[in-house]
Coordinates of C-alpha atoms in Angstrom, one line a residue:
M1 CA 80.3 101.8 211.7
K2 CA 80.6 99.1 214.4
N3 CA 77.3 100.2 216.0
Y4 CA 75.5 100.1 212.7
Q5 CA 72.6 97.6 212.6
S6 CA 71.0 96.7 209.3
P7 CA 67.2 97.0 209.1
V8 CA 65.4 93.7 209.2
P9 CA 61.9 93.6 207.5
V10 CA 59.2 92.1 209.8
V11 CA 56.1 90.6 208.3
S12 CA 53.2 90.1 210.7
A13 CA 52.2 86.6 211.4
T14 CA 48.5 87.5 211.2
S15 CA 48.8 87.8 207.4
T16 CA 49.9 84.2 207.0
E17 CA 47.2 83.1 209.4
S18 CA 44.6 85.1 207.6
L19 CA 45.8 83.7 204.3
Q20 CA 45.6 80.2 205.7
G21 CA 42.1 80.9 207.0
M22 CA 41.2 82.3 203.6
D23 CA 42.5 79.2 201.9
D24 CA 40.4 77.1 204.3
L25 CA 37.4 79.1 203.5
L26 CA 37.9 79.3 199.8
T27 CA 38.9 75.7 199.1
G28 CA 35.9 74.5 201.1
T29 CA 37.8 72.2 203.6
S30 CA 35.5 72.9 206.5
T31 CA 33.1 70.3 207.8
D32 CA 30.1 72.4 207.0
T33 CA 31.0 72.8 203.3
K34 CA 31.9 69.1 203.1
S35 CA 28.5 68.1 204.4
I36 CA 26.8 70.5 202.0
L37 CA 28.8 69.1 199.1
K38 CA 27.9 65.6 200.1
T39 CA 24.2 66.4 200.1
T40 CA 24.4 68.6 196.9
V41 CA 26.5 66.6 194.5
S42 CA 23.9 66.7 191.8
D43 CA 23.6 70.5 191.5
D44 CA 23.0 71.9 188.0
S45 CA 25.6 73.3 185.7
A46 CA 25.1 76.9 186.6
A47 CA 26.3 76.4 190.2
S48 CA 29.2 74.3 189.1
N49 CA 30.3 76.9 186.6
M50 CA 30.1 79.6 189.4
M51 CA 32.2 77.5 191.7
Y52 CA 34.7 76.8 188.9
N53 CA 35.1 80.6 188.4
R54 CA 35.5 81.1 192.1
T55 CA 38.1 78.4 192.4
K56 CA 39.9 80.0 189.4
E57 CA 39.9 83.4 191.1
I58 CA 41.2 81.8 194.3
S59 CA 44.0 80.1 192.4
E60 CA 44.9 83.5 190.8
L61 CA 44.9 85.1 194.2
E62 CA 47.1 82.4 195.6
Q63 CA 49.5 82.9 192.7
R64 CA 49.7 86.6 193.4
V65 CA 50.4 85.9 197.1
M66 CA 53.1 83.5 196.0
Q67 CA 54.6 86.2 193.7
Y68 CA 54.6 88.7 196.6
D69 CA 56.3 86.1 198.8
A70 CA 58.9 85.7 196.1
M71 CA 59.4 89.5 196.0
L72 CA 59.8 89.6 199.8
K73 CA 62.4 86.8 199.6
Q74 CA 64.2 88.6 196.8
N75 CA 64.3 91.9 198.8
R76 CA 65.5 90.1 201.9
S77 CA 68.3 88.4 199.9
E78 CA 69.3 91.8 198.4
T79 CA 69.3 93.4 201.9
D80 CA 71.4 90.5 203.2
D81 CA 73.9 91.0 200.3
L82 CA 74.1 94.7 201.2
H83 CA 74.7 93.9 204.9
R84 CA 77.4 91.5 203.8
T85 CA 79.1 94.1 201.6
I86 CA 78.8 96.7 204.4
A87 CA 80.3 94.3 206.9
A88 CA 83.2 93.5 204.5
K89 CA 83.8 97.3 204.0
D90 CA 83.7 97.7 207.8
T91 CA 86.4 95.1 208.2
E92 CA 88.5 96.7 205.5
L93 CA 88.1 100.1 207.2
I94 CA 89.2 98.6 210.5
A95 CA 92.1 96.9 208.8
E96 CA 93.1 100.2 207.3
K97 CA 92.8 102.0 210.6
N98 CA 95.0 99.4 212.3
H99 CA 97.5 99.7 209.5
R100 CA 97.5 103.5 209.9
L101 CA 98.0 103.2 213.6
Q102 CA 100.9 100.8 213.0
I103 CA 102.5 103.3 210.6
E104 CA 102.0 106.1 213.1
E105 CA 103.6 104.0 215.8
Q106 CA 106.5 103.3 213.5
L107 CA 106.8 107.0 212.7
R108 CA 106.8 107.8 216.4
Q109 CA 109.5 105.2 217.0
Q110 CA 111.5 106.7 214.1
F111 CA 111.2 110.2 215.6
D112 CA 112.3 108.9 219.0
N113 CA 115.2 107.1 217.3
Q114 CA 116.2 110.4 215.5
K115 CA 116.2 112.2 218.8
R116 CA 118.3 109.5 220.4
I117 CA 120.7 109.6 217.4
A118 CA 120.9 113.4 217.7
D119 CA 121.8 113.1 221.4
M120 CA 124.2 110.3 220.6
H121 CA 125.7 112.4 217.8
A122 CA 126.1 115.4 220.1
I123 CA 127.8 113.1 222.7
D124 CA 130.0 111.4 220.0
N125 CA 131.0 114.8 218.5
K126 CA 132.6 115.6 221.8
A127 CA 134.3 112.3 222.4
S128 CA 134.4 110.2 219.2
S129 CA 136.1 110.5 215.9
N130 CA 135.0 111.3 212.3
E131 CA 134.3 107.6 211.6
K132 CA 131.5 107.4 214.2
F133 CA 130.1 110.6 212.8
N134 CA 130.0 109.2 209.3
K135 CA 128.4 106.0 210.5
L136 CA 125.8 108.0 212.3
L137 CA 125.3 110.1 209.3
E138 CA 124.7 107.0 207.1
T139 CA 122.2 105.6 209.6
Y140 CA 120.5 109.0 209.7
N141 CA 120.2 109.1 205.9
K142 CA 118.8 105.5 206.0
L143 CA 116.3 106.5 208.7
R144 CA 115.4 109.6 206.7
D145 CA 114.8 107.5 203.5
E146 CA 112.7 105.1 205.5
H147 CA 110.8 108.0 206.9
A148 CA 110.1 109.3 203.4
I149 CA 108.9 105.8 202.3
V150 CA 106.6 105.7 205.4
L151 CA 105.2 109.2 204.6
N152 CA 104.5 108.0 201.0
R153 CA 102.8 104.9 202.3
E154 CA 100.8 107.1 204.7
G155 CA 99.7 109.2 201.7
E156 CA 98.7 106.2 199.8
T157 CA 96.8 104.8 202.7
K158 CA 95.0 108.1 203.2
K159 CA 94.0 108.0 199.5
Q160 CA 92.8 104.4 199.9
L161 CA 90.9 105.5 203.0
T162 CA 89.2 108.4 201.2
D163 CA 88.3 106.0 198.4
I164 CA 86.9 103.5 200.8
T165 CA 85.0 106.1 202.7
Q166 CA 83.5 107.3 199.3
Q167 CA 82.6 103.7 198.4
H168 CA 81.1 103.3 201.9
S169 CA 79.0 106.4 201.5
Q170 CA 77.8 105.2 198.0
L171 CA 76.9 101.8 199.4
K172 CA 75.2 103.5 202.3
E173 CA 73.1 105.6 199.9
E174 CA 72.3 102.5 197.8
H175 CA 71.3 100.7 200.9
Q176 CA 69.1 103.6 201.9
K177 CA 67.5 103.5 198.4
K178 CA 67.0 99.7 198.6
E179 CA 65.6 100.1 202.1
E180 CA 63.1 102.8 200.9
E181 CA 62.2 100.6 197.9
F182 CA 61.8 97.6 200.2
N183 CA 59.5 99.7 202.6
Q184 CA 57.5 100.9 199.6
N185 CA 57.1 97.3 198.3
Q186 CA 56.2 96.2 201.9
D187 CA 53.6 98.9 202.1
K188 CA 52.2 97.8 198.7
I189 CA 52.2 94.2 199.8
N190 CA 50.4 95.1 203.0
N191 CA 47.8 97.1 201.1
E192 CA 47.3 94.2 198.7
I193 CA 47.0 91.8 201.6
V194 CA 44.3 94.1 203.1
Q195 CA 42.6 94.1 199.7
L196 CA 42.9 90.3 199.6
R197 CA 41.3 90.1 203.0
Q198 CA 38.5 92.2 201.8
T199 CA 38.0 90.1 198.7
N200 CA 38.2 87.1 201.1
D201 CA 35.4 88.5 203.2
E202 CA 33.4 89.1 200.0
L203 CA 34.0 85.6 198.7
Q204 CA 33.1 84.2 202.1
D205 CA 29.8 86.1 201.9
R206 CA 29.3 84.8 198.4
I207 CA 30.0 81.3 199.5
Q208 CA 27.3 81.6 202.2
V209 CA 24.9 82.8 199.5
L210 CA 25.9 79.8 197.4
T211 CA 25.3 77.5 200.3
T212 CA 21.8 78.9 200.7
E213 CA 21.3 78.4 197.0
R214 CA 22.5 74.8 197.2
N215 CA 20.0 74.2 200.0
D216 CA 17.4 75.5 197.6
Y217 CA 18.7 73.1 194.9
Q218 CA 18.1 70.1 197.1
S219 CA 14.5 70.0 196.0
I220 CA 15.7 69.5 192.4
T221 CA 17.9 66.5 193.2
K222 CA 15.2 64.0 192.2
T223 CA 14.9 65.4 188.7
T224 CA 18.6 65.7 188.3
A225 CA 19.0 62.0 189.4
E226 CA 16.6 61.0 186.6
R227 CA 18.6 63.0 184.1
M228 CA 21.8 61.5 185.4
K229 CA 20.4 58.0 184.5
E230 CA 20.5 59.0 180.8
I231 CA 24.1 60.3 180.9
E232 CA 26.1 57.2 181.9
N233 CA 25.6 53.5 182.3
A234 CA 27.7 53.4 185.4
K235 CA 25.4 55.8 187.2
Q236 CA 22.5 53.4 186.5
N237 CA 24.3 50.8 188.5
V238 CA 24.7 53.3 191.4
E239 CA 21.0 54.2 191.3
E240 CA 20.1 50.5 191.4
R241 CA 22.4 50.2 194.4
F242 CA 20.6 53.1 196.0
K243 CA 17.2 51.4 195.3
Q244 CA 18.5 48.3 196.9
L245 CA 19.7 50.4 199.9
E246 CA 16.2 52.0 200.1
N247 CA 14.5 48.6 200.0
D248 CA 16.8 47.3 202.7
K249 CA 16.6 50.5 204.9
T250 CA 14.9 48.7 207.7
R251 CA 17.6 46.1 207.9
I252 CA 20.4 48.7 207.6
D253 CA 18.9 50.9 210.5
N254 CA 19.7 48.1 212.9
D255 CA 23.5 48.5 212.3
K256 CA 24.0 52.2 212.2
S257 CA 27.8 52.1 212.1
S258 CA 27.8 49.9 209.0
F259 CA 25.2 52.1 207.4
E260 CA 27.4 55.1 207.9
Q261 CA 30.4 53.4 206.4
K262 CA 28.3 52.2 203.4
L263 CA 26.8 55.7 203.1
K264 CA 30.3 57.2 203.0
Q265 CA 31.4 54.7 200.3
T266 CA 28.3 55.4 198.2
E267 CA 28.7 59.1 198.6
G268 CA 32.4 58.8 197.5
A269 CA 31.3 56.7 194.5
R270 CA 28.6 59.2 193.7
R271 CA 31.1 62.0 193.8
D272 CA 33.4 60.1 191.5
L273 CA 30.5 59.4 189.2
H274 CA 29.6 63.1 189.2
D275 CA 33.2 64.0 188.4
K276 CA 33.2 61.4 185.6
N277 CA 29.9 62.7 184.4
R278 CA 31.4 66.2 184.3
E279 CA 34.5 64.9 182.5
H280 CA 32.2 63.0 180.0
E281 CA 30.2 66.2 179.4
E282 CA 33.4 68.2 178.8
N283 CA 34.7 65.5 176.5
L284 CA 31.3 65.5 174.7
I285 CA 31.5 69.3 174.2
D286 CA 35.1 69.0 172.9
L287 CA 34.0 66.2 170.5
L288 CA 31.1 68.3 169.3
H289 CA 33.4 71.2 168.8
D290 CA 35.8 69.0 166.9
K291 CA 33.0 67.7 164.9
E292 CA 31.9 71.2 163.9
T293 CA 35.4 72.1 163.0
L294 CA 35.8 69.0 161.0
E295 CA 32.5 69.6 159.2
L296 CA 33.7 73.1 158.4
K297 CA 37.0 71.7 157.1
V298 CA 35.1 69.1 155.0
I299 CA 32.9 71.9 153.5
D300 CA 36.0 73.9 152.8
L301 CA 37.8 70.9 151.3
E302 CA 34.7 70.1 149.2
E303 CA 34.5 73.7 148.0
S304 CA 38.2 73.7 147.2
A305 CA 37.9 70.3 145.4
R306 CA 35.0 71.6 143.4
K307 CA 37.1 74.7 142.4
W308 CA 40.1 72.5 141.6
A309 CA 37.8 70.2 139.5
Q310 CA 36.4 73.1 137.7
K311 CA 39.9 74.4 137.1
F312 CA 41.0 71.0 135.9
V313 CA 38.1 70.9 133.4
E314 CA 38.9 74.3 132.2
T315 CA 42.6 73.4 131.9
T316 CA 41.8 70.2 130.0
D317 CA 39.5 72.1 127.7
K318 CA 42.2 74.7 127.1
Q319 CA 44.8 71.9 126.6
K320 CA 42.4 70.2 124.0
L321 CA 41.9 73.5 122.3
I322 CA 45.6 74.2 122.3
Q323 CA 46.3 70.7 121.0
T324 CA 43.7 71.0 118.2
T325 CA 45.1 74.4 117.2
H326 CA 48.6 73.0 117.4
E327 CA 47.6 70.1 115.2
K328 CA 45.9 72.5 112.7
L329 CA 49.0 74.7 112.7
L330 CA 51.3 71.7 112.3
S331 CA 49.1 70.3 109.4
N332 CA 49.1 73.7 107.8
L333 CA 52.9 74.0 108.1
K334 CA 53.3 70.5 106.7
R335 CA 51.0 71.4 103.8
Q336 CA 52.8 74.7 103.2
H337 CA 56.2 73.0 103.4
K338 CA 55.0 70.3 101.1
F339 CA 53.5 72.8 98.7
S340 CA 56.7 74.9 98.6
I341 CA 58.9 71.8 98.1
L342 CA 56.7 70.6 95.3
T343 CA 56.7 74.0 93.8
Y344 CA 60.4 74.0 93.9
C345 CA 60.5 70.6 92.2
I346 CA 58.1 71.8 89.5
N347 CA 60.1 74.9 88.9
Q348 CA 63.3 72.8 88.7
M349 CA 61.7 70.5 86.1
H350 CA 60.5 73.5 84.1
D351 CA 64.0 74.8 84.2
G352 CA 65.2 71.5 82.8
I353 CA 62.6 71.7 80.0
D354 CA 63.8 75.2 79.3
R355 CA 67.3 74.0 79.1
M356 CA 66.3 71.6 76.3
K357 CA 65.8 74.5 74.0
N358 CA 69.5 75.1 74.1
K359 CA 70.7 73.9 70.6
E360 CA 74.3 73.6 71.8
L361 CA 73.5 70.5 73.9
S362 CA 75.4 67.6 72.5
G363 CA 76.1 64.1 73.8
E364 CA 78.2 61.0 73.4
K365 CA 77.6 57.3 73.5
N366 CA 77.9 57.4 77.3
T367 CA 75.1 59.9 77.5
S368 CA 72.6 57.3 76.5
E369 CA 73.9 54.9 79.1
Y370 CA 73.7 57.6 81.7
L371 CA 70.2 58.4 80.6
L372 CA 69.2 54.7 80.9
S373 CA 70.5 54.6 84.5
K374 CA 68.7 57.8 85.5
I375 CA 65.4 56.5 84.0
Q376 CA 65.8 53.3 86.0
M377 CA 66.5 55.3 89.2
A378 CA 63.4 57.5 88.4
I379 CA 61.2 54.3 88.2
A380 CA 62.5 53.1 91.6
S381 CA 61.9 56.6 93.1
T382 CA 58.4 56.7 91.5
K383 CA 57.4 53.4 93.1
K384 CA 58.8 54.6 96.4
I385 CA 56.8 57.8 96.1
Q386 CA 53.7 55.8 95.4
D387 CA 54.1 53.8 98.6
L388 CA 54.9 56.8 100.7
Y389 CA 52.0 58.8 99.4
K390 CA 49.6 56.1 100.6
K391 CA 51.3 56.0 104.0
Q392 CA 51.7 59.7 104.7
N393 CA 48.1 60.3 105.7
E394 CA 48.2 57.4 108.2
S395 CA 51.7 57.8 109.7
D396 CA 53.8 60.3 111.5
E397 CA 55.9 63.2 110.3
T398 CA 58.8 61.0 109.2
T399 CA 56.7 59.5 106.3
T400 CA 55.8 63.0 105.1
L401 CA 59.5 64.1 105.2
A402 CA 60.5 60.9 103.4
F403 CA 57.9 61.6 100.7
I404 CA 59.1 65.2 100.2
N405 CA 62.7 64.1 100.0
E406 CA 61.8 61.4 97.5
C407 CA 59.9 64.0 95.4
I408 CA 63.1 66.1 95.4
T409 CA 65.2 63.2 94.2
L410 CA 62.7 62.3 91.5
S411 CA 62.6 65.9 90.2
N412 CA 66.4 65.8 90.0
Y413 CA 66.2 62.6 88.1
M414 CA 63.6 64.0 85.7
V415 CA 65.8 67.1 85.1
D416 CA 68.7 64.8 84.2
I417 CA 66.4 62.7 82.0
V418 CA 65.2 65.8 80.1
I419 CA 68.6 67.3 79.6
H420 CA 70.5 64.1 78.8
G421 CA 67.5 62.9 76.6
K422 CA 67.9 66.0 74.5
A423 CA 71.6 65.6 74.4
A424 CA 71.3 61.9 73.3
S425 CA 68.7 62.7 70.7
N426 CA 70.9 65.5 69.3
F427 CA 73.8 63.1 69.2
A428 CA 71.8 60.3 67.5
Q429 CA 69.5 62.7 65.6
N430 CA 66.4 61.1 67.1
V431 CA 63.9 63.8 67.9
D432 CA 61.3 61.3 69.3
L433 CA 63.4 60.5 72.4
A434 CA 63.7 64.2 73.4
N435 CA 60.0 64.7 72.9
S436 CA 59.2 61.6 75.0
C437 CA 61.5 62.8 77.8
R438 CA 59.8 66.2 77.7
D439 CA 56.3 64.7 77.8
T440 CA 57.2 62.4 80.6
T441 CA 58.6 65.3 82.6
L442 CA 55.5 67.4 82.0
Y443 CA 53.4 64.4 83.1
C444 CA 55.5 64.3 86.3
I445 CA 54.8 68.0 86.8
D446 CA 51.1 67.3 86.5
I447 CA 51.4 64.6 89.2
Y448 CA 53.2 67.1 91.5
T449 CA 50.5 69.7 91.0
N450 CA 47.9 67.1 92.0
Y451 CA 50.1 66.4 95.0
Q452 CA 49.9 70.1 95.9
T453 CA 46.1 70.2 95.8
P454 CA 44.8 66.6 96.5
S455 CA 41.2 65.9 95.7
A456 CA 38.9 62.9 95.5
S457 CA 38.7 63.1 91.7
N458 CA 42.5 62.7 91.3
D459 CA 43.6 59.1 91.2
S460 CA 47.2 59.4 92.2
D461 CA 47.8 55.6 92.1
K462 CA 46.7 55.5 88.4
Q463 CA 48.7 58.6 87.5
T464 CA 51.8 57.1 89.2
N465 CA 51.4 53.9 87.2
E466 CA 51.1 55.9 84.0
L467 CA 54.3 57.7 84.9
I468 CA 56.1 54.3 85.5
H469 CA 54.7 53.1 82.1
R470 CA 56.1 56.1 80.3
L471 CA 59.4 55.7 82.0
N472 CA 59.5 52.1 80.9
S473 CA 58.8 53.1 77.3
L474 CA 61.7 55.6 77.6
I475 CA 63.9 52.7 78.7
E476 CA 62.9 50.8 75.5
K477 CA 63.6 53.7 73.3
C478 CA 66.9 54.3 75.0
K479 CA 67.9 50.7 74.5
T480 CA 67.0 50.8 70.8
L481 CA 69.0 54.0 70.5
L482 CA 72.0 52.3 72.1
K483 CA 71.7 49.3 69.7
K484 CA 71.8 51.7 66.8
L485 CA 74.7 53.5 68.1
Y486 CA 76.7 50.4 68.8
L487 CA 75.8 49.0 65.3
N488 CA 77.0 52.1 63.7

């Protein structure tokens, strides 16, 4: 274990150099490509798109190389961890071996001491007493107990040693597996590096083809310069500057160094303008795309608004239809309720008229007074009904309900008038009063029947006034009857 050396992965330096050379070739940092780019800034969109795709592929390859570097670093860290654990286990094994050697040395010393004690015991048996023998026996027993403890410790250390050896073998197997996986990954990485070199060579050939194509595109720079004038106002300033430079060419040739500096500045500005032009084109494309999406959204919103408007119209029509049907049903219910209540009142008054036929009805002096009060109440109720009948067609439900309730009260009054009129006439032997009460009640029944089936020919106001007139005549007759009764 002391002579064990951990395997160290070695990556050839040529791969990094080739990668650096590939980066130089692919990113176009050489002087030849720079000079070509300076002369061919105004290439068309096809070449720029091709270069963009190539740069994208280069960035993807660089990312893959970075991933492989990260995998190499991770494998190296794992191997370092394994080496550390193996070294720690080696130190533990060495410590256990030293401990075992110490225990063996102690056992040897104990055996030597036992031999010496035996010799001393033999000598003391000859010359010493039983006390020395007992002391030696006690020391012997102590040494024997210590020897047993040492043997137990030795067994435990042997068990620990076997466990450590097993762990060491397991770690060794794991290390071998990790080493095999590392070698496999290293082989894969080397193969991928070879593939990357091949792709690098292919890309280099492709770049050469593109450079030849760029040289062919130099003849189109004039037309592209005219087209660039229309793209941006800033470029017009640059072209005017170029025209000024062409006009002053004879003067600039005298000072070549200043011309080169100005040329570099103009080329840099032209490159910046080309980049800005590209950015503006991309922004224009994005804006056109956004415009198309917004137009589609507007169309969808208009369609949805049209649908919602149609639904709104349909729902409003349905609501109007429901409202009209509800109003019709409500009016029918009101009419039916009114008809049933008036029918009840008519039947009640007919029952009162039928009760007049009872010959056993008899009254007193108070009956005429009670009759007079009921007639007065009936007049007030009739006037109230007259007002409510005029208002019920123009007002809400409360007026109709008040009208129906007042009709019920009037019918009750008329029943009392019929019955008590008959009783008072029987008491005073005046048949005219009973007949007048009956006729007035029948006339009230006719008014209620007209209320059930209203028509234009029926003059309800006139009929109501007639009923009030008849009730007033009943009051006069009742008063004359009371005078006769009080005189008698």
